[in-house]
Tab-separated table of C-alpha atoms and ligand atoms in Angstrom:
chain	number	residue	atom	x	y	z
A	1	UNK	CA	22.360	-23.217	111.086
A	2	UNK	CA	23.010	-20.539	108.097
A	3	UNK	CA	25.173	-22.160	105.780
A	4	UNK	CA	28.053	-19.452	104.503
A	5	UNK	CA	29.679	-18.363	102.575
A	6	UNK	CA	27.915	-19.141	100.003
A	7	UNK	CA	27.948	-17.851	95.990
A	8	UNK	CA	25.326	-18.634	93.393
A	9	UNK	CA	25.355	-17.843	89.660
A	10	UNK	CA	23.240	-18.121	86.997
A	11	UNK	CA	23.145	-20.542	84.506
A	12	UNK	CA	26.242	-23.480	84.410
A	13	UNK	CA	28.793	-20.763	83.299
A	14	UNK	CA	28.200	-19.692	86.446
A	15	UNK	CA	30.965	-21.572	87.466
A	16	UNK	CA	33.703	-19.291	85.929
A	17	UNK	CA	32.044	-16.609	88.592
A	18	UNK	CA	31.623	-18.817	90.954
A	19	UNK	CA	35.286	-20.085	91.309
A	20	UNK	CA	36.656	-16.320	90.991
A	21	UNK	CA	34.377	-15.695	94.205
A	22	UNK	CA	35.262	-18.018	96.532
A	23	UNK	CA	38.747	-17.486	97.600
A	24	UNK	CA	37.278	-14.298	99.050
A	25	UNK	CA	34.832	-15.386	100.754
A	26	UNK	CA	36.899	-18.689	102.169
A	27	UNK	CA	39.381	-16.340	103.515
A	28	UNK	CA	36.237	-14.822	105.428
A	29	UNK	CA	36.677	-11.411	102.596
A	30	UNK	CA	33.282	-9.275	101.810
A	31	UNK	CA	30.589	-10.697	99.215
A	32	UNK	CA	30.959	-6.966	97.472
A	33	UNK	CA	34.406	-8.044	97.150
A	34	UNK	CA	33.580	-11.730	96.141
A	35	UNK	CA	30.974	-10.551	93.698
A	36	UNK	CA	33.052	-8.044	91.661
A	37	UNK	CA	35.768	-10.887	91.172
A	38	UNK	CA	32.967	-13.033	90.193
A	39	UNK	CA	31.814	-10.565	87.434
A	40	UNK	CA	35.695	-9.823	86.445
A	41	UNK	CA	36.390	-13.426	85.531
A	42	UNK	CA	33.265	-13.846	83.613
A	43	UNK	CA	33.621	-10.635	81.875
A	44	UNK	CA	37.249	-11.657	81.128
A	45	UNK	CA	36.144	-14.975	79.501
A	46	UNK	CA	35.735	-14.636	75.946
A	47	UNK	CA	34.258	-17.616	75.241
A	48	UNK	CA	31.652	-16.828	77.113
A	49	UNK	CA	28.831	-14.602	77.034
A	50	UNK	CA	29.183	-11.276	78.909
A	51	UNK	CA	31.382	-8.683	78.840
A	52	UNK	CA	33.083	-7.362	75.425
A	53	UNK	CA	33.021	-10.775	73.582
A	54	UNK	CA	29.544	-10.801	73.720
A	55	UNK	CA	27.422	-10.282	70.535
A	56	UNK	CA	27.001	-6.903	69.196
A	57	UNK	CA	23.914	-4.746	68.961
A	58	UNK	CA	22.407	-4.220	65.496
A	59	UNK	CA	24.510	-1.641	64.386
A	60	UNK	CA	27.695	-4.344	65.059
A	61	UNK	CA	29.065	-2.184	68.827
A	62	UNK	CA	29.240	-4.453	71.960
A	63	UNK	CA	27.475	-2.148	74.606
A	64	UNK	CA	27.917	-3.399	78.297
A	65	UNK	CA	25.247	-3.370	81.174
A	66	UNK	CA	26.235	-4.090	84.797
A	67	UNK	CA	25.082	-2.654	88.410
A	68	UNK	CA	26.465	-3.904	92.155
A	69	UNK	CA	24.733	-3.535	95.363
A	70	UNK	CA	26.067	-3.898	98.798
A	71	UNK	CA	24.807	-4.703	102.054
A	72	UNK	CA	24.275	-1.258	102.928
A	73	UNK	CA	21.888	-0.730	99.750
A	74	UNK	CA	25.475	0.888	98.423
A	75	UNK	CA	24.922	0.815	94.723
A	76	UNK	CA	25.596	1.356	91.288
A	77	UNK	CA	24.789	0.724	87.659
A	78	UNK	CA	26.039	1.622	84.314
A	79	UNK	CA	24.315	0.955	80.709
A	80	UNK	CA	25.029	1.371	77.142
A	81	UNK	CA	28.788	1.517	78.319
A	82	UNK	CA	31.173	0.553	75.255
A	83	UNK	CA	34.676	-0.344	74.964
A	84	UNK	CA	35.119	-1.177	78.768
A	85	UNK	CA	36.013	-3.972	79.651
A	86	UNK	CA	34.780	-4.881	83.686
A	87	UNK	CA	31.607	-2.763	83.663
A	88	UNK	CA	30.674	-3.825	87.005
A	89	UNK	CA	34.183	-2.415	88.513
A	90	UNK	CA	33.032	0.530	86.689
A	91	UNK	CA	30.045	0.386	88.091
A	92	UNK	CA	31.486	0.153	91.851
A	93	UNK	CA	33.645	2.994	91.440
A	94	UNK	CA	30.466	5.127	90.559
A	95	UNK	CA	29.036	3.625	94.211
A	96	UNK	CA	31.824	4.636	96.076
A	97	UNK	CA	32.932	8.002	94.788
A	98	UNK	CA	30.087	9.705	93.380
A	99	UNK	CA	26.746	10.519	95.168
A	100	UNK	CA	25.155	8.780	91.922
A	101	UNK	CA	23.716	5.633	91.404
A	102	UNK	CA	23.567	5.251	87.115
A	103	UNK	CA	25.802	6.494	84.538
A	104	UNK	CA	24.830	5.715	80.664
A	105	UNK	CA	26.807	5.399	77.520
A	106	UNK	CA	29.193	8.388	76.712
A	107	UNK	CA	29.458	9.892	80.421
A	108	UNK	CA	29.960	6.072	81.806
A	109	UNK	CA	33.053	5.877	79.188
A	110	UNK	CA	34.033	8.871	80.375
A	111	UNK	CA	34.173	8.342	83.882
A	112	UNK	CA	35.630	4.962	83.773
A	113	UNK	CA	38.483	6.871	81.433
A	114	UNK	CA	38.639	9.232	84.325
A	115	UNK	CA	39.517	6.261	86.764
A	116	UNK	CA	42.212	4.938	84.994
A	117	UNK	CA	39.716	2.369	83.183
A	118	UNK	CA	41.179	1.454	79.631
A	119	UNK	CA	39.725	1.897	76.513
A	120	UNK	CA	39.632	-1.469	74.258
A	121	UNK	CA	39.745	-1.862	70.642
A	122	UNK	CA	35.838	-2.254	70.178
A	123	UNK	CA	36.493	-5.264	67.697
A	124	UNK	CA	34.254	-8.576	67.869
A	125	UNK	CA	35.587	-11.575	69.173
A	126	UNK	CA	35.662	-14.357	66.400
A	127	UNK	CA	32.626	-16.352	68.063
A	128	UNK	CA	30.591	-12.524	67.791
A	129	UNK	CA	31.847	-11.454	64.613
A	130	UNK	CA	30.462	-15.037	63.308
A	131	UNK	CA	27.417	-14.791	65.140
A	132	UNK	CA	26.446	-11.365	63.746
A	133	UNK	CA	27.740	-12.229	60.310
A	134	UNK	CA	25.065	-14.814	60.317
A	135	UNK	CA	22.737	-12.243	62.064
A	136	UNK	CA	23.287	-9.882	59.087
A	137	UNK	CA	22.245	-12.671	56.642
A	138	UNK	CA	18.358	-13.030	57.869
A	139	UNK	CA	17.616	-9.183	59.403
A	140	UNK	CA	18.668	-6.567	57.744
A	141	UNK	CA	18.872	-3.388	59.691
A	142	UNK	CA	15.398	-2.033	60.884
A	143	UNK	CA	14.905	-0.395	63.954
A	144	UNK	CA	11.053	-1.352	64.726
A	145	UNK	CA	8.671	-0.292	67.438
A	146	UNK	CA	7.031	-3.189	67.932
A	147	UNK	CA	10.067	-5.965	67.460
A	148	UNK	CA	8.068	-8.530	68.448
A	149	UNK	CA	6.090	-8.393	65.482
A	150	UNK	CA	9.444	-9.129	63.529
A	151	UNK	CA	9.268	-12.246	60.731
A	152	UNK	CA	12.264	-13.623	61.775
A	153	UNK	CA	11.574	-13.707	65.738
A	154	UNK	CA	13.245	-16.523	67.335
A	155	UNK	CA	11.631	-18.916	69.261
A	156	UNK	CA	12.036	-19.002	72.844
A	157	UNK	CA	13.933	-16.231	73.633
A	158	UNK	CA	11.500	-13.189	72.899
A	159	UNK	CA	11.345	-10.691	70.281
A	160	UNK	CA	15.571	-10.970	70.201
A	161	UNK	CA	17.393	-12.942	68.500
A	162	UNK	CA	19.114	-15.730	71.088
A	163	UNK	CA	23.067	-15.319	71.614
A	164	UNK	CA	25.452	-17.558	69.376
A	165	UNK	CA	22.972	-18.197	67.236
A	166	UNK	CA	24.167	-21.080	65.179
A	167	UNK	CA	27.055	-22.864	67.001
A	168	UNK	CA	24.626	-23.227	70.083
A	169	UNK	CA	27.325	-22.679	72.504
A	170	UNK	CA	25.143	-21.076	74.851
A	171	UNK	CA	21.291	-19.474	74.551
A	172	UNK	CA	22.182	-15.962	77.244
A	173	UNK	CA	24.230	-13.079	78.101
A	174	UNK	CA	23.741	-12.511	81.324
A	175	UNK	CA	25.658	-13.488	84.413
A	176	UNK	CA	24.086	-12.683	88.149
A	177	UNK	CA	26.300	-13.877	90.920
A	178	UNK	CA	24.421	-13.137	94.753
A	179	UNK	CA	27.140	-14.241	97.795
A	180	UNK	CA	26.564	-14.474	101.412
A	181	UNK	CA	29.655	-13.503	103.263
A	182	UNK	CA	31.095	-15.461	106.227
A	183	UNK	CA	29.819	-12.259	108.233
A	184	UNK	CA	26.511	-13.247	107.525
A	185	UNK	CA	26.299	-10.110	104.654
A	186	UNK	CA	24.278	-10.293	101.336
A	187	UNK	CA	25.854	-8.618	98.293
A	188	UNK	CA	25.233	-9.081	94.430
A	189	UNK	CA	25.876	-8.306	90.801
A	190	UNK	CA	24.440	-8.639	87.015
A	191	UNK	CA	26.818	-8.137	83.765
A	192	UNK	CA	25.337	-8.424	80.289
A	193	UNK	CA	26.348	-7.360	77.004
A	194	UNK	CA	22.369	-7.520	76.645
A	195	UNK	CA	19.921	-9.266	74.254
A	196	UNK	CA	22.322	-10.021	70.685
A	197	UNK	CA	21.341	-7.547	68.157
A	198	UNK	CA	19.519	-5.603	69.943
A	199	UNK	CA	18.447	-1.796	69.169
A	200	UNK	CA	21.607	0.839	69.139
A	201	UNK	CA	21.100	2.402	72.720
A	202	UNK	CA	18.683	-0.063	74.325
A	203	UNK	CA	18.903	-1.169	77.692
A	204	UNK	CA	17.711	-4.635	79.520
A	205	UNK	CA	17.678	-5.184	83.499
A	206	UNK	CA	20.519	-5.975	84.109
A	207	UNK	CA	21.923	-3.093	84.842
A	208	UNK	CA	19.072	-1.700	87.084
A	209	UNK	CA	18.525	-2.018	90.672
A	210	UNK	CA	15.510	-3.918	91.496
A	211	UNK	CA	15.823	-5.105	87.342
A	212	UNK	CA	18.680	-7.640	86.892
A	213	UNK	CA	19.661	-7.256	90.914
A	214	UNK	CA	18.296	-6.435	93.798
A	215	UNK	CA	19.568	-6.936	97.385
A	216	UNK	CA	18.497	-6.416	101.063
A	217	UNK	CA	20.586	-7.183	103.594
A	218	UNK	CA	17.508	-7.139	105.795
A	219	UNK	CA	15.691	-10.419	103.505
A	220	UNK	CA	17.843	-11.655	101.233
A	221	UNK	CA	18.666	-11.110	97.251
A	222	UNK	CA	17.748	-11.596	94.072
A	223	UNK	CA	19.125	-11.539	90.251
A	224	UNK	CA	17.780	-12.468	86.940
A	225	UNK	CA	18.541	-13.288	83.623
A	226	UNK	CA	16.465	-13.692	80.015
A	227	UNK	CA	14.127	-10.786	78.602
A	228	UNK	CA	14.724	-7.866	80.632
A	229	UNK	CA	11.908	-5.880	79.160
A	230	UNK	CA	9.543	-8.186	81.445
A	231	UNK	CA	11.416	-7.794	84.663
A	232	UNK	CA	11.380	-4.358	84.527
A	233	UNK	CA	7.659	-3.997	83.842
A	234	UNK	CA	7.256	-6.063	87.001
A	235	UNK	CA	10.521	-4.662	89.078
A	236	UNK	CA	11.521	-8.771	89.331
A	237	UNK	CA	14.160	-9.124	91.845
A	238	UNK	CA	12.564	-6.464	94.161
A	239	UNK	CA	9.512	-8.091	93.878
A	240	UNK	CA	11.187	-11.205	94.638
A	241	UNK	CA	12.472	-10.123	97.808
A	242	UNK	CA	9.621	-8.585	98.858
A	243	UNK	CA	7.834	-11.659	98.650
A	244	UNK	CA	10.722	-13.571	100.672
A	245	UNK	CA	10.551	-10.311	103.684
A	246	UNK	CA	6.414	-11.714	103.485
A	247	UNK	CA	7.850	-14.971	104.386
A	248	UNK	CA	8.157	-16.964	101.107
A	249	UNK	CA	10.810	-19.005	100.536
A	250	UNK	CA	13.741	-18.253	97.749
A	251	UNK	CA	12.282	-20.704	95.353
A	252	UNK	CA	8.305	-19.842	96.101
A	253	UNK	CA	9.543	-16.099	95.761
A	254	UNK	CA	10.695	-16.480	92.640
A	255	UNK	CA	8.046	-18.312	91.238
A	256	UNK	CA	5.347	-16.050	92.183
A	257	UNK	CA	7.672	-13.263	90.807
A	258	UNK	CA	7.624	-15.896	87.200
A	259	UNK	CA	3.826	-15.788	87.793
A	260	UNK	CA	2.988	-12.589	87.887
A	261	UNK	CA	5.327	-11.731	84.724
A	262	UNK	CA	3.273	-14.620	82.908
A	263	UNK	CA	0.102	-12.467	84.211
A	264	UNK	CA	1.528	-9.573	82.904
A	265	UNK	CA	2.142	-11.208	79.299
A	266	UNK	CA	-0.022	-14.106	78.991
A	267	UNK	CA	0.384	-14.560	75.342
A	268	UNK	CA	4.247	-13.573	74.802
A	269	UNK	CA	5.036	-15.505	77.850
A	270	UNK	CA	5.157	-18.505	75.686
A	271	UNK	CA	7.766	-16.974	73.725
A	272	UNK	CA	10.114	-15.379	75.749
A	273	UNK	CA	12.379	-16.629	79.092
A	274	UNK	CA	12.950	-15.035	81.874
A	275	UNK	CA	14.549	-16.810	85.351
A	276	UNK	CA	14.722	-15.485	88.656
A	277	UNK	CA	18.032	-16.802	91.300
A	278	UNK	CA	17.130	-16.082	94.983
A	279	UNK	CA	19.507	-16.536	98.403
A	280	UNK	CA	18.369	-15.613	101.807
A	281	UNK	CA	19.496	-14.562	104.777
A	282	UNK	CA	19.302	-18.000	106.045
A	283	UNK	CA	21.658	-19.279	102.972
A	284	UNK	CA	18.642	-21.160	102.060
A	285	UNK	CA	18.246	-20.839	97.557
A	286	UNK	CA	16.055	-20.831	94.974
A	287	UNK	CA	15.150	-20.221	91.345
A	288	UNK	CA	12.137	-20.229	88.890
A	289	UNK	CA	11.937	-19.395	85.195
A	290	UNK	CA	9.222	-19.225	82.380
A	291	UNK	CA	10.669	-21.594	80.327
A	292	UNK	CA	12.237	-24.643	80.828
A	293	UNK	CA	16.548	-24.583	80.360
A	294	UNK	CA	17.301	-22.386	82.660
A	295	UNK	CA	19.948	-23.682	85.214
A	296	UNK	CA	22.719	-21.835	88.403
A	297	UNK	CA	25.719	-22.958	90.108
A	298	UNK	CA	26.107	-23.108	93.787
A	299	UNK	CA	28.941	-22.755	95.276
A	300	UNK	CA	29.990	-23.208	99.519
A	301	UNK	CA	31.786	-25.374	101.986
A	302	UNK	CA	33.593	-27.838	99.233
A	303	UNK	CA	34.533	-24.737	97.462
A	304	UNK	CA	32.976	-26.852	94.060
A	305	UNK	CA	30.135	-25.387	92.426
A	306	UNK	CA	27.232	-27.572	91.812
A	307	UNK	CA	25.459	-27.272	89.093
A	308	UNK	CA	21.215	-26.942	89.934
A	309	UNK	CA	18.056	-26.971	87.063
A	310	UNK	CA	15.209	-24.298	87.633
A	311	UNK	CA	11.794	-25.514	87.910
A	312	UNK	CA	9.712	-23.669	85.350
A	313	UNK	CA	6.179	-22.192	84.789
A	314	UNK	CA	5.817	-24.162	81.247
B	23	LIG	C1	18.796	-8.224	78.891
B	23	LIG	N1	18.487	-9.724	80.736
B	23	LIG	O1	19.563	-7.444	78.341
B	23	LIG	C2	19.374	-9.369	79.662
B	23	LIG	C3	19.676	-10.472	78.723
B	23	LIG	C4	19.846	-11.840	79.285
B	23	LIG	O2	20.342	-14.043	78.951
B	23	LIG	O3	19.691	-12.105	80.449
B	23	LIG	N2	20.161	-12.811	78.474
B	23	LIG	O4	17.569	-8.136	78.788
């Protein structure tokens, strides 16, 4: 029997997500529905790492990434979007009342303005205002073509610098919640505030469909989380639900998905992490990443979320 509902984050701060998703889809509600809440409570949570108390990009501006997508391949996606605070709301409101799927920067502002969206103070929250502090001490400001080639590069978490770099509160920025409705309907989302210290203006996976989220009512769904230059070069979650419509499982999807980014970039591989979160039609999960450390929560029946460790190409 298909288990639902059912919600799954990534990573353990999944939780926060998962626990804002779940009294919609107990009371039988829409994973669309279930999935926005998930990525309003995270985005509202300042101690953690999405949404505008997230670290800042290089020049010291928090700029948002989020996209949605329904069970009808409904979606939308925003990027570079600053001062906002629930980019994925944002982002829905795009789906449903424009023909458009992708609004950047200026013109996202804008239209969340538009729609009654407020405009926030653009000030760091203490944790990012220490974090890039400490940022500023080590990299002064260089805008580089080939980052990776940086002096400083951290370890394990590509040509970036990590989030929270010194209190180690958490290593990503990235939440993907996927839910499976009660009516047997797939529906997902991905918020970031991106790779910490990144380049003014540039732009992960997360907010693009078949990038950070993917979904197919049809097969099943699929989010990510880590370098998002490497899913995109390989279109991750669509490729990860393509593999589960040729019959893979969620977690064997997602690992041939790790593999062929590995493939891709042999020798950065071993620098950088990227994981992959899969559900399927069937309520059946899985997960992969390059690098060990990568974690999800699941959430169903008990209503608690349960927290779950990635198996890992290294
Ligand atoms: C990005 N994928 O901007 C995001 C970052 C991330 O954990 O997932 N960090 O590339």
């Amino acid at each position: 029997a298909v288990v639902k509902p059912l919600v799954i984050s990534t990573w353990d701060s999944g939780q926060i997500a998962n626990n804002a998703a779940w009294p919609v889809l107990e009371k039988g509600g829409k994973a669309i529905d279930a999935v926005e809440q998930a990525a309003i409570a995270i985005e509202n949570d300042v101690n953690c790492c999405v949404g505008l108390g997230g670290n800042p990009d290089r020049d010291g501006h928090v700029t948002l990434d989020a996209c949605i997508m329904d069970e009808k391949a409904n979606c939308g996606g925003v990027a570079f979007l600053e001062r906002i605070k629930h980019p994925v709301s944002v982002a829905r409101k795009l789906m449903e009342t424009t023909p458009h799927v992708f609004l950047v920067g200026e013109g996202a502002q804008q239209f969340a303005l538009a729609n009654g969206f407020k405009l926030e103070s653009g000030e760091l929250s203490p944790d990012a205002a220490q974090s890039y502090k400490s940022w500023l001490k080590k990299a002064e400001y260089k805008p580089v073509i080939n980052v990776e080639l940086q002096q400083n590069k951290p370890k394990g978490h590509g040509p970036f610098a990590p989030s929270r770099l010194e209190d180690g509160s958490f290593n990503h920025d990235t939440m993907g919640t996927l839910a499976l409705d009660a009516n047997g309907d797939l529906s997902g989302m991905c918020t970031t505030s991106g790779m910490g210290f990144k380049m003014r203006g540039r732009v992960g996976d997360s907010p693009i469909i078949g990038g950070g989220l993917f979904v197919d009512n049809e097969i099943g769904a699929a989010t990510s989380s880590g370098q998002g230059e490497e899913v995109i070069r390989v279109c991750g979650t669509h490729l990860v639900v393509e593999f589960m419509r040729n019959g893979l499982s969620p977690e064997e999807a997602c690992k041939k998905a790790v593999e062929r980014i590995v493939k891709r970039s042999p020798e950065r591989a071993k620098t950088f992490q990227v994981g992959f979160l899969a559900i399927n039609k069937q309520g059946e999960i899985g997960a992969y990443a390059v690098q060990k450390g990568f974690n999800y929560t699941v959430t169903g029946q008990d209503g608690k979320g349960k927290v779950m460790n990635a198996k890992s190409y290294f």
